[in-house]
Coordinates of C-alpha atoms in Angstrom, one line a residue:
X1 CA 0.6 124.4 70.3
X2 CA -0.9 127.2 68.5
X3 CA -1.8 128.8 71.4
X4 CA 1.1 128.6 73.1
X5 CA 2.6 130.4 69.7
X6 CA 0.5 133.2 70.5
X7 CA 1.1 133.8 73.8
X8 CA 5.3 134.1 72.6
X9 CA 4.0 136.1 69.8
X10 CA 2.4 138.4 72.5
X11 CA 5.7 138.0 74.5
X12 CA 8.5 140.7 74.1
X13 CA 10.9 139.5 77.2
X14 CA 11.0 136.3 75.5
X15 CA 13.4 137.7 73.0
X16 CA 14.8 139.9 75.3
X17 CA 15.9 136.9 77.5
X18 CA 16.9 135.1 74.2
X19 CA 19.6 138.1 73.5
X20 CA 20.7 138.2 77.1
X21 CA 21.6 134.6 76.9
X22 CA 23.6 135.2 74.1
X23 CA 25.4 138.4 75.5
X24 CA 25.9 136.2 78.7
X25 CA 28.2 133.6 76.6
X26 CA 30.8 136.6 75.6
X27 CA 33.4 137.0 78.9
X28 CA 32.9 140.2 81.3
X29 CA 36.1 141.7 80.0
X30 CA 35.4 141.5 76.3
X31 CA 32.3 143.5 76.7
X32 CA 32.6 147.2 75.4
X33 CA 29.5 148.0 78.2
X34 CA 32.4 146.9 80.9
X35 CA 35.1 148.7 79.4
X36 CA 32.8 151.8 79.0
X37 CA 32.1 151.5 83.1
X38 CA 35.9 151.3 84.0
X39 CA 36.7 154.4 81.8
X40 CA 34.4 155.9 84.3
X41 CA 35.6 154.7 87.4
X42 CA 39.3 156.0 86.4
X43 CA 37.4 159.4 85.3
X44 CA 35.6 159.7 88.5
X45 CA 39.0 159.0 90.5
X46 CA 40.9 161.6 89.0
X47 CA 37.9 164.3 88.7
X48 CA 37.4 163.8 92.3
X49 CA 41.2 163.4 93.3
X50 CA 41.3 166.9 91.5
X51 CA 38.6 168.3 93.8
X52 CA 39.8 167.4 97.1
X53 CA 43.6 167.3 97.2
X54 CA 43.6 171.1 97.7
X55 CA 42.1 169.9 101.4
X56 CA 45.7 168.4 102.1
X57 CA 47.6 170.3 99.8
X58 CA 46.9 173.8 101.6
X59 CA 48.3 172.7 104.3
X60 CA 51.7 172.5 103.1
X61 CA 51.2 175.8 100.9
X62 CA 50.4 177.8 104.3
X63 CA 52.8 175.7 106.9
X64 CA 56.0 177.4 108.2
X65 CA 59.1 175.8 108.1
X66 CA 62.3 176.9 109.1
X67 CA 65.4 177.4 106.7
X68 CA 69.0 177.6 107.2
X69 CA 70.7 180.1 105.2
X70 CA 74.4 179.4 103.3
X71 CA 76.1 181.7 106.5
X72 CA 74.2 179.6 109.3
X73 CA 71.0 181.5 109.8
X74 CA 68.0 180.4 110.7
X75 CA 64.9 182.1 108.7
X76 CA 61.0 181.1 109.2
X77 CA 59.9 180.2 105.2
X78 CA 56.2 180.6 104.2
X79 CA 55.0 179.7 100.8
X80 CA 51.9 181.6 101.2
X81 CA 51.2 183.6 103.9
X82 CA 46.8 183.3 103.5
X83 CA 44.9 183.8 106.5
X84 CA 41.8 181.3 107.5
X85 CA 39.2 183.9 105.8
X86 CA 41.5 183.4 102.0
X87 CA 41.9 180.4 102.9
X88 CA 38.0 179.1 103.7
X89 CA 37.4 181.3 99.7
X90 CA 39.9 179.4 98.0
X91 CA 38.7 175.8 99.1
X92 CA 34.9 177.5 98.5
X93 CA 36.2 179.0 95.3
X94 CA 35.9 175.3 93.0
X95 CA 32.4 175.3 94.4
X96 CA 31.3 178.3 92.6
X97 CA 32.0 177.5 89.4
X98 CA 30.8 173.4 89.7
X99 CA 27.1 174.6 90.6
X100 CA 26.5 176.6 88.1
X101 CA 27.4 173.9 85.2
X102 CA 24.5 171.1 86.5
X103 CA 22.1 171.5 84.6
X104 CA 24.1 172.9 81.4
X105 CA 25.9 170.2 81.7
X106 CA 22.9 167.8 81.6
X107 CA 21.6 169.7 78.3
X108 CA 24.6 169.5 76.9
X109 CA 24.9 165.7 77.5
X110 CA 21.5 165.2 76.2
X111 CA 22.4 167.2 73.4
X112 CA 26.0 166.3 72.0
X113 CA 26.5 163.2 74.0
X114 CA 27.7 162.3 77.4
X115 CA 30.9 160.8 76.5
X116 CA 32.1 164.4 74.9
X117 CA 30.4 166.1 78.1
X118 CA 31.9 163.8 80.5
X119 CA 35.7 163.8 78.5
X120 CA 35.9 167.7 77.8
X121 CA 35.4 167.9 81.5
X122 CA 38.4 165.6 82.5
X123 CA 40.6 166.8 80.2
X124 CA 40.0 170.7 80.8
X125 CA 39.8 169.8 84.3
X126 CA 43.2 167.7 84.6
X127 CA 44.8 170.5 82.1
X128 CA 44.4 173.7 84.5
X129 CA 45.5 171.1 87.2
X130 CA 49.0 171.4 85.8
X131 CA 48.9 174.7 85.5
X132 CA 47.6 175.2 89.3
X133 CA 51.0 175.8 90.8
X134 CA 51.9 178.6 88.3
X135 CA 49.0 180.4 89.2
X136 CA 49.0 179.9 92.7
X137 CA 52.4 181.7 92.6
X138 CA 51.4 184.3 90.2
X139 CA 48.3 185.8 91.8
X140 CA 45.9 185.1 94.1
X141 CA 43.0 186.2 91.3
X142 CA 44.4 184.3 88.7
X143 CA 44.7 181.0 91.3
X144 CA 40.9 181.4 92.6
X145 CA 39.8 181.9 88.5
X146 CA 42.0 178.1 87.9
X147 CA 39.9 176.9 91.0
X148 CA 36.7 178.4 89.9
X149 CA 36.9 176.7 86.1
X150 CA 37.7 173.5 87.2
X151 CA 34.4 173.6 89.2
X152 CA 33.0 175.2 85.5
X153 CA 34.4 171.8 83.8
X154 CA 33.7 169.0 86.6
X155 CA 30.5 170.1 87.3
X156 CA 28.9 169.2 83.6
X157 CA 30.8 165.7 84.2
X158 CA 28.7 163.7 86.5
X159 CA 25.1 164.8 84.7
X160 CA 27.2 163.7 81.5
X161 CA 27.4 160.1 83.6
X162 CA 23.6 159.3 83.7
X163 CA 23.2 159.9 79.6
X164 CA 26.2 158.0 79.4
X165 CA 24.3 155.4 81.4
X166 CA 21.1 155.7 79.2
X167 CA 23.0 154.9 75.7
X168 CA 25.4 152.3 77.5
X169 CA 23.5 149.9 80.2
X170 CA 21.0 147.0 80.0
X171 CA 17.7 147.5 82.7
X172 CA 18.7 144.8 84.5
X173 CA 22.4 145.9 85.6
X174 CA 21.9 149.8 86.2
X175 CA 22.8 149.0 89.7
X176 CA 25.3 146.9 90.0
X177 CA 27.0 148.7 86.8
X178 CA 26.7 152.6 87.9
X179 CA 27.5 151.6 91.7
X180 CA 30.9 149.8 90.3
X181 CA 31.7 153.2 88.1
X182 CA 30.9 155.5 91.2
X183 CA 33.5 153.6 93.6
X184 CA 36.0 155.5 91.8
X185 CA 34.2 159.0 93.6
X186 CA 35.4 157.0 96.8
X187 CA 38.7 155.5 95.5
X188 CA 39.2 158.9 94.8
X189 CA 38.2 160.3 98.2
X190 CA 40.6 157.9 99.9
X191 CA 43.4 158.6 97.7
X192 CA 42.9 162.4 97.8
X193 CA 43.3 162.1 101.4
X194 CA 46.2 159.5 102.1
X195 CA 48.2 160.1 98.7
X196 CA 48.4 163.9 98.9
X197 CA 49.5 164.2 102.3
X198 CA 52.4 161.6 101.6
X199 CA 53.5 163.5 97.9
X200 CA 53.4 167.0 99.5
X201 CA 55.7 166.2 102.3
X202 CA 58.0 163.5 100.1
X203 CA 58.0 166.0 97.2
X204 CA 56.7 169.1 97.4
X205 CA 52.9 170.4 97.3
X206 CA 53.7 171.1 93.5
X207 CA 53.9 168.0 92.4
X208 CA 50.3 167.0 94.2
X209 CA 49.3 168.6 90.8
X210 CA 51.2 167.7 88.1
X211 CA 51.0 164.0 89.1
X212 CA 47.3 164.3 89.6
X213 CA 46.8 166.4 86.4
X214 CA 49.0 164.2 84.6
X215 CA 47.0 161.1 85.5
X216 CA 43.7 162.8 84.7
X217 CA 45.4 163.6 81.1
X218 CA 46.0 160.1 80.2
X219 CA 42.9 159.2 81.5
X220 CA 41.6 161.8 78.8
X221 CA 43.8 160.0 75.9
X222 CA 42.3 156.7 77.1
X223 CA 38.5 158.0 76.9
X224 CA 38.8 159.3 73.5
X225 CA 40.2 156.1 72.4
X226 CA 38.4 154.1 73.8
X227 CA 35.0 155.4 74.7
X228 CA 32.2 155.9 71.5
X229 CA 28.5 157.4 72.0
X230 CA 26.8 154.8 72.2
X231 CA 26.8 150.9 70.6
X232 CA 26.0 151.5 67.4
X233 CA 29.0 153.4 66.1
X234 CA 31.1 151.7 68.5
X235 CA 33.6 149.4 66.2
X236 CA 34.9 146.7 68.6
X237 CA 31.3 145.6 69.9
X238 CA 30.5 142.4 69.2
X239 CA 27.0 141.9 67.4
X240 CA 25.3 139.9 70.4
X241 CA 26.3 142.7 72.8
X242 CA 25.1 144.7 70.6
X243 CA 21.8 143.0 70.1
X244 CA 21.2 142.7 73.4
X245 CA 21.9 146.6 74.5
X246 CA 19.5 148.0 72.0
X247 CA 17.0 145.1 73.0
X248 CA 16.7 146.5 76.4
X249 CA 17.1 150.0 75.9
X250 CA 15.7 151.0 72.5
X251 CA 17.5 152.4 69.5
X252 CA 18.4 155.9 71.1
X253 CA 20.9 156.8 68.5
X254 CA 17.9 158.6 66.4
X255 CA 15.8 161.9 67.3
X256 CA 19.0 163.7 68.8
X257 CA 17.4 167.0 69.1
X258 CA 15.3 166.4 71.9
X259 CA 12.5 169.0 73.3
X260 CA 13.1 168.6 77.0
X261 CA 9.4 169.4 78.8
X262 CA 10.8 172.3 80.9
X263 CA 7.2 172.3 83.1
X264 CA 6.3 168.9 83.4
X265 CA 10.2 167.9 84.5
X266 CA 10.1 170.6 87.0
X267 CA 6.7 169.9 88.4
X268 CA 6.8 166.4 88.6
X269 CA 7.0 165.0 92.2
X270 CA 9.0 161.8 91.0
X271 CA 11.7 164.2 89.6
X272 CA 11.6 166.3 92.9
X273 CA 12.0 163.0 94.9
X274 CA 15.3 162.4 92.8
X275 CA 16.4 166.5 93.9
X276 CA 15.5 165.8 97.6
X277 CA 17.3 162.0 97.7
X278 CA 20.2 164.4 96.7
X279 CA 20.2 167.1 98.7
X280 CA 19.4 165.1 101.7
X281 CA 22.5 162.8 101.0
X282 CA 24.5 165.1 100.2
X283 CA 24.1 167.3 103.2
X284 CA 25.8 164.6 105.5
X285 CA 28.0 163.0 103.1
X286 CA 29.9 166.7 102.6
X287 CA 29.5 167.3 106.1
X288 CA 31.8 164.3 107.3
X289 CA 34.2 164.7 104.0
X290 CA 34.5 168.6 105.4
X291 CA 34.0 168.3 109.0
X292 CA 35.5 164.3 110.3
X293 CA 39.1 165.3 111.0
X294 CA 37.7 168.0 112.7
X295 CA 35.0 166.2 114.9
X296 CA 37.4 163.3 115.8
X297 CA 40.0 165.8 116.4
X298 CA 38.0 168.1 119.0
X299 CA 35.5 165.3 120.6
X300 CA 38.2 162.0 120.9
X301 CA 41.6 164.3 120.9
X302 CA 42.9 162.2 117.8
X303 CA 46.1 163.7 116.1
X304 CA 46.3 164.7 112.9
X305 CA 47.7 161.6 111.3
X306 CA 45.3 159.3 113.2
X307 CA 42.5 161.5 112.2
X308 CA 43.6 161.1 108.4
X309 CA 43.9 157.6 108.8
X310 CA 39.8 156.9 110.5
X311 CA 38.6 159.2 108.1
X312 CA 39.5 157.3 105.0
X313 CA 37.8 153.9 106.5
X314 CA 34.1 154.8 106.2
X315 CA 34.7 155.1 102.2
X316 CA 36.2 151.6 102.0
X317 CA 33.1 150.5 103.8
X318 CA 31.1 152.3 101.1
X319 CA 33.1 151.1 98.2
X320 CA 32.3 147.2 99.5
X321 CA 28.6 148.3 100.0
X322 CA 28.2 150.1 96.9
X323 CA 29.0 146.2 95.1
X324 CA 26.6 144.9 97.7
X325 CA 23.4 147.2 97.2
X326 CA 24.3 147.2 93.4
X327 CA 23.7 143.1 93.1
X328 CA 20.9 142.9 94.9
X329 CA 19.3 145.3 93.2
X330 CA 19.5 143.9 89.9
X331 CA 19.0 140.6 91.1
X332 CA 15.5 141.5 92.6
X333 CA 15.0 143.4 89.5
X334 CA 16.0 140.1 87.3
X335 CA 14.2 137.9 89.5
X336 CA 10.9 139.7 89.3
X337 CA 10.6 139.6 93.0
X338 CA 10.4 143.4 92.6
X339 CA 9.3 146.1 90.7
X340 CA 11.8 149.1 89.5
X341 CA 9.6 151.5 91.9
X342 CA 10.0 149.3 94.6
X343 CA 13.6 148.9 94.7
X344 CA 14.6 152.4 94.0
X345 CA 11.8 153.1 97.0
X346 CA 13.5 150.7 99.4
X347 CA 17.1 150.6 98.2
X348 CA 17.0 154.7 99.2
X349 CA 15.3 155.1 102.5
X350 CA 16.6 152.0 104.0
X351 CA 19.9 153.9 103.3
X352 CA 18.7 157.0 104.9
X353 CA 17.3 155.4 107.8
X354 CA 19.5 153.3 108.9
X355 CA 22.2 156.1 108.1
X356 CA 19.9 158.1 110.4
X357 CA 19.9 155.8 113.4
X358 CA 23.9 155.5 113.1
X359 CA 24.3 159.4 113.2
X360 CA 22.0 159.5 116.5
X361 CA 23.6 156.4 118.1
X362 CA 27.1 158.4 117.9
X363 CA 25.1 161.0 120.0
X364 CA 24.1 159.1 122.4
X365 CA 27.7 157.2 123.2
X366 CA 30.9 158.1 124.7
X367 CA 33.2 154.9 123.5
X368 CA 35.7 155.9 120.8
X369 CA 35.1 152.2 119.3
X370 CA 30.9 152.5 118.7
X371 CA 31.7 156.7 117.5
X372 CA 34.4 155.0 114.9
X373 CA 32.0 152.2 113.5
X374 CA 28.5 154.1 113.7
X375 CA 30.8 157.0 111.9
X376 CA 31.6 154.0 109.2
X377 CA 28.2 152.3 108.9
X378 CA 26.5 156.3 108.7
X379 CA 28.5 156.9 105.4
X380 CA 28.8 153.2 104.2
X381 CA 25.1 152.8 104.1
X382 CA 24.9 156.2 101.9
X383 CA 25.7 153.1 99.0
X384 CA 22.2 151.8 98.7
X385 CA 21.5 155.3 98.0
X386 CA 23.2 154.6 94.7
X387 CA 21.0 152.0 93.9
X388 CA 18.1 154.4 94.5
X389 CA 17.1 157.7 93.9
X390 CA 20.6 158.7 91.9
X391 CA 20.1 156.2 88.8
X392 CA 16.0 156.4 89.0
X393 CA 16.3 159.1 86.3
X394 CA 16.7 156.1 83.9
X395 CA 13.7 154.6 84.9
X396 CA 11.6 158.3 84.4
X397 CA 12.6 159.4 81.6
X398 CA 15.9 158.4 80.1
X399 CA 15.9 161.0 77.0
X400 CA 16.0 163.5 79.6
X401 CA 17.6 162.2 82.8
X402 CA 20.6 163.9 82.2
X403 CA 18.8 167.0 82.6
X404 CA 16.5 165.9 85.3
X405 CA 20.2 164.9 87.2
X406 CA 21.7 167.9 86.6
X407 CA 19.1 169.4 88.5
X408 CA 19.1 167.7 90.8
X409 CA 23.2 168.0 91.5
X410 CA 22.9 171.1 91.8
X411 CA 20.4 171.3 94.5
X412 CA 22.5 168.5 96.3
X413 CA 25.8 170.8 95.4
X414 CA 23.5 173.7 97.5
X415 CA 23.5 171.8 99.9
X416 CA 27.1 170.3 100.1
X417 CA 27.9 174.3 100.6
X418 CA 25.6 175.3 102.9
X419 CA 26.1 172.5 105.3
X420 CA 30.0 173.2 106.2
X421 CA 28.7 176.5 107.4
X422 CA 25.9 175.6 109.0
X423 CA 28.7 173.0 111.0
X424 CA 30.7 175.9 111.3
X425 CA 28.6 178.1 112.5
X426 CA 27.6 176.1 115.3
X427 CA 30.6 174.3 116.6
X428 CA 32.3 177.1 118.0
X429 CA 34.0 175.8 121.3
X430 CA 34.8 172.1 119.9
X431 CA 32.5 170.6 122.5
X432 CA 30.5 167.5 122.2
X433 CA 27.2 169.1 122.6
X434 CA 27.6 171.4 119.7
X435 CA 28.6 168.3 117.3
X436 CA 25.7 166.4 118.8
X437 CA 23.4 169.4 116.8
X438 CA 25.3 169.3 114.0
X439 CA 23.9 165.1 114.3
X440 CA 20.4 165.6 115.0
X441 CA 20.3 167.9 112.1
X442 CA 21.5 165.7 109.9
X443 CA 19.6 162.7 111.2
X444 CA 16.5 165.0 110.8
X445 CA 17.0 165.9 107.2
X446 CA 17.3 161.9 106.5
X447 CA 14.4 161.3 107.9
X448 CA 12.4 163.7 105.9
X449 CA 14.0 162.6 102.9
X450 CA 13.5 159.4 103.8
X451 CA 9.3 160.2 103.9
X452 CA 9.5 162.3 100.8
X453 CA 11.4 159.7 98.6
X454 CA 9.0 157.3 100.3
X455 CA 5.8 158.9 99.0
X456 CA 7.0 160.0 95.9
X457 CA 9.8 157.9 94.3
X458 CA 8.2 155.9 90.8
X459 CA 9.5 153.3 88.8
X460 CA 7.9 153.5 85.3
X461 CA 8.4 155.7 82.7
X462 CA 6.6 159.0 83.1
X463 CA 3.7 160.3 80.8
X464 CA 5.4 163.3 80.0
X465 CA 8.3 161.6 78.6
X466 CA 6.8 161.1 75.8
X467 CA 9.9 160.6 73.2
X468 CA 10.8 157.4 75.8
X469 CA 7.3 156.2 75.8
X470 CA 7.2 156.3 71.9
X471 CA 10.6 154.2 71.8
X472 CA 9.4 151.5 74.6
X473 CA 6.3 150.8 72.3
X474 CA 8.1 150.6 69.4
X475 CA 11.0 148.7 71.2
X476 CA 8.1 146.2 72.0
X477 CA 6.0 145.7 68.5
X478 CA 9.9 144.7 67.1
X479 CA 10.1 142.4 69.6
X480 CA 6.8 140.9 69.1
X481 CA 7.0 140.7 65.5
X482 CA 10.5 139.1 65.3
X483 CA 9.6 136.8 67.4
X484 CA 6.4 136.1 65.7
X485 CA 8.7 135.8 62.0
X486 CA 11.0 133.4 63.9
X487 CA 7.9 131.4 65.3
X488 CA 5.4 130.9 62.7

């Protein structure tokens, strides 16, 4: 008997497991963790809505219609008469600003808080959303400056995400949890293209804005009501959700002023795995969201309301997958049948390779049917991505993974840029050769992501992350010794 004492004594996941059980008897939507991960999934939705409508909403803003006068004339009416080169800089325009907040936005995170990070972003954001339409009538300048700050705001909101992570969710559900907040990204995507087209023509391209910035500030009033930093100064948490949270991840509510190791974080290949996951997923993923209309428009002769239509199913298949790859993450992680390097190592090159196989096979086919599902199943699989390099800051270092994301967005946001134009640039007659380069390049920058994720991806916390190694071994000696005062 004594010796079984002991070994519990020696055992910190007994405990752990003991507080889980007890956080497992309070229902799914009375925990503050869950309401926390829906505040997100609205945030994301509208941050993303606010991003992309623009895509659709130009279209109206630029299209001539004809007007009949009071004495019976018939005049050609133009909102805005912008050519394709204006154009191309005001979509580019939000772009500008967005890269050059990642990693300030990460600091700032790791500094004040993601919750304040990731709300001062929606709120800004949503706020010059309603004032979009002014501008856009007022000046050119002062509309590409709106564009440009929004970019400034958003782009400090999605590093913000990761530290809100770090204060918010238990080891075992990172996946499942940050996969179910980032299916508002997609939600977002699909309503961005559906929605807009049907409120610009039903109401006006105005009104695109101010229903989208209005929704993004009540989302705002929502977050500061209902979102605190972290569970210790949150006042509706119960005590055994509590419990269990800073069982798992520490007490990380003390040593705010944290020395981020510049060096090591930059020349750390499990970091730079996590920046070439991103770039390399990115690079397609902004390539179909720029480029699909296009494609199915110039290689299947698909009209424009079709087009809208096909290109809005690959992001419900991601949205299903993104629940899948999230589950069964966690539950290899619960079940012990794998290690957190492992899954993160799988979860993200079985992702890219199978995405990679799909991008060839629509290559090498000519049926509209296998181009529509390979097109599907080449984004969808982009969701065990999710479960994989984007979250495996956590695992490295999670006083700093907000930085370590941030720069890691911003090489992906590089990316998401460059990629357009290198599309552009070489589908210049619309022909199906051209788009089959556009493929292979793609399919080749998965597969060397695949290998350098493959080689480098880790699972444990790294020795430079030193505050997060001091708090693991002090998260385990409480552990031990209360279960030792609750034994003997």
């Amino acid at each position: 008997m004594s010796s079984d004492l002991e070994v519990k004594c020696k055992d910190g996941d007994d405990e752990l497991r003991r507080k889980q059980l007890e956080d497992a008897k309070i229902p799914f939507w009375k925990k503050r963790r869950f309401h926390v991960i829906v505040m997100i999934f609205f945030g994301l939705f509208n941050l993303i809505n606010l991003r992309m409508n623009l895509s659709v909403t130009i279209v109206a803003m630029t299209q001539k219609v004809n007007e009949t006068l009071s004495d019976g004339t018939t005049i050609e009416k133009q909102d805005f008469d912008w050519d394709s080169k204006t154009q191309g800089l005001i979509l580019s325009s939000f772009f500008y600003g967005y890269i050059a907040t990642q990693l300030l936005g990460g600091f700032l995170s790791a500094k004040f808080g993601g919750h304040m990070v990731f709300g001062i972003g929606l709120g800004v954001t949503s706020l010059l959303a309603l004032l979009t339409p002014i501008a856009a009538k007022t000046h050119l300048g002062l509309f590409l400056t709106t564009r440009v700050l929004q970019g400034v705001f958003e782009g400090g909101s999605f590093p913000a995400i990761i530290a809100i992570y770090s204060e918010w969710i238990p080891i075992y559900e990172r996946s499942f949890m940050a996969n179910t907040a980032h299916t508002g990204n997609y939600v977002g995507i699909i309503g961005a293209m559906l929605i807009s087209g049907i409120v610009s023509v039903a109401l006006g391209w105005e009104n695109v804005f101010y229903i989208f910035g209005g929704l993004g500030c009540f989302s705002y009033v929502c977050w500061i009501i209902l979102v605190r930093a972290n569970p210790k100064v949150d006042p509706f948490i119960t005590d055994a959700e509590k419990n269990y949270i800073l069982s798992s991840l520490g007490d990380r509510t003390k040593n705010k002023n944290i020395k981020h190791p510049w060096k090591e974080i930059f020349t750390s290949t499990a970091v730079w795995a996590i920046a070439v996951g991103n770039l390399t997923g990115r690079w397609s993923a902004l390539t179909f969201q720029t480029q699909l209309p296009t494609y199915l428009s110039d290689t299947l002769d698909y009209n424009l309301d079709v087009t809208g239509i096909i290109s809005a199913i690959p992001y419900m298949v991601i949205i299903c997958l993104l629940f899948v790859s999230g589950y069964l993450a966690d539950w290899l992680l619960n079940k012990r049948y794998l290690r957190t390097g492992q899954v993160r190592r799988y979860f993200t090159c079985f992702g890219m390779i199978v995405q990679m196989i799909f991008l060839l096979l629509i290559t090498f086919t000519t049926s509209p049917i296998v181009i529509i599902v390979s097109i599907c199943f080449a984004i969808g699989f982009g969701a065990f991505q999710w479960s994989g390099y984007v979250i495996n800051s956590l695992d490295l270092a999670p006083s700093h993974a907000s930085v370590i994301n941030g720069a890691a967005f911003t090489l992906g946001t590089l990316a998401g840029i460059i990629s357009p134009i290198v599309a552009g640039s070489i589908v210049t007659d619309k022909s199906r050769e051209q788009w089959q380069i556009v493929f292979y390049i793609a399919a080749g920058i998965y597969l060397a992501g695949a290998l350098f994720c493959w080689t480098f991806i880790r699972g444990n916390i790294q020795p430079w992350a030193k505050i997060d190694l001091d708090r693991l071994e002090a998260k385990k000696s409480k552990n031990e010794s209360e279960i030792c005062t609750k034994v003997l």
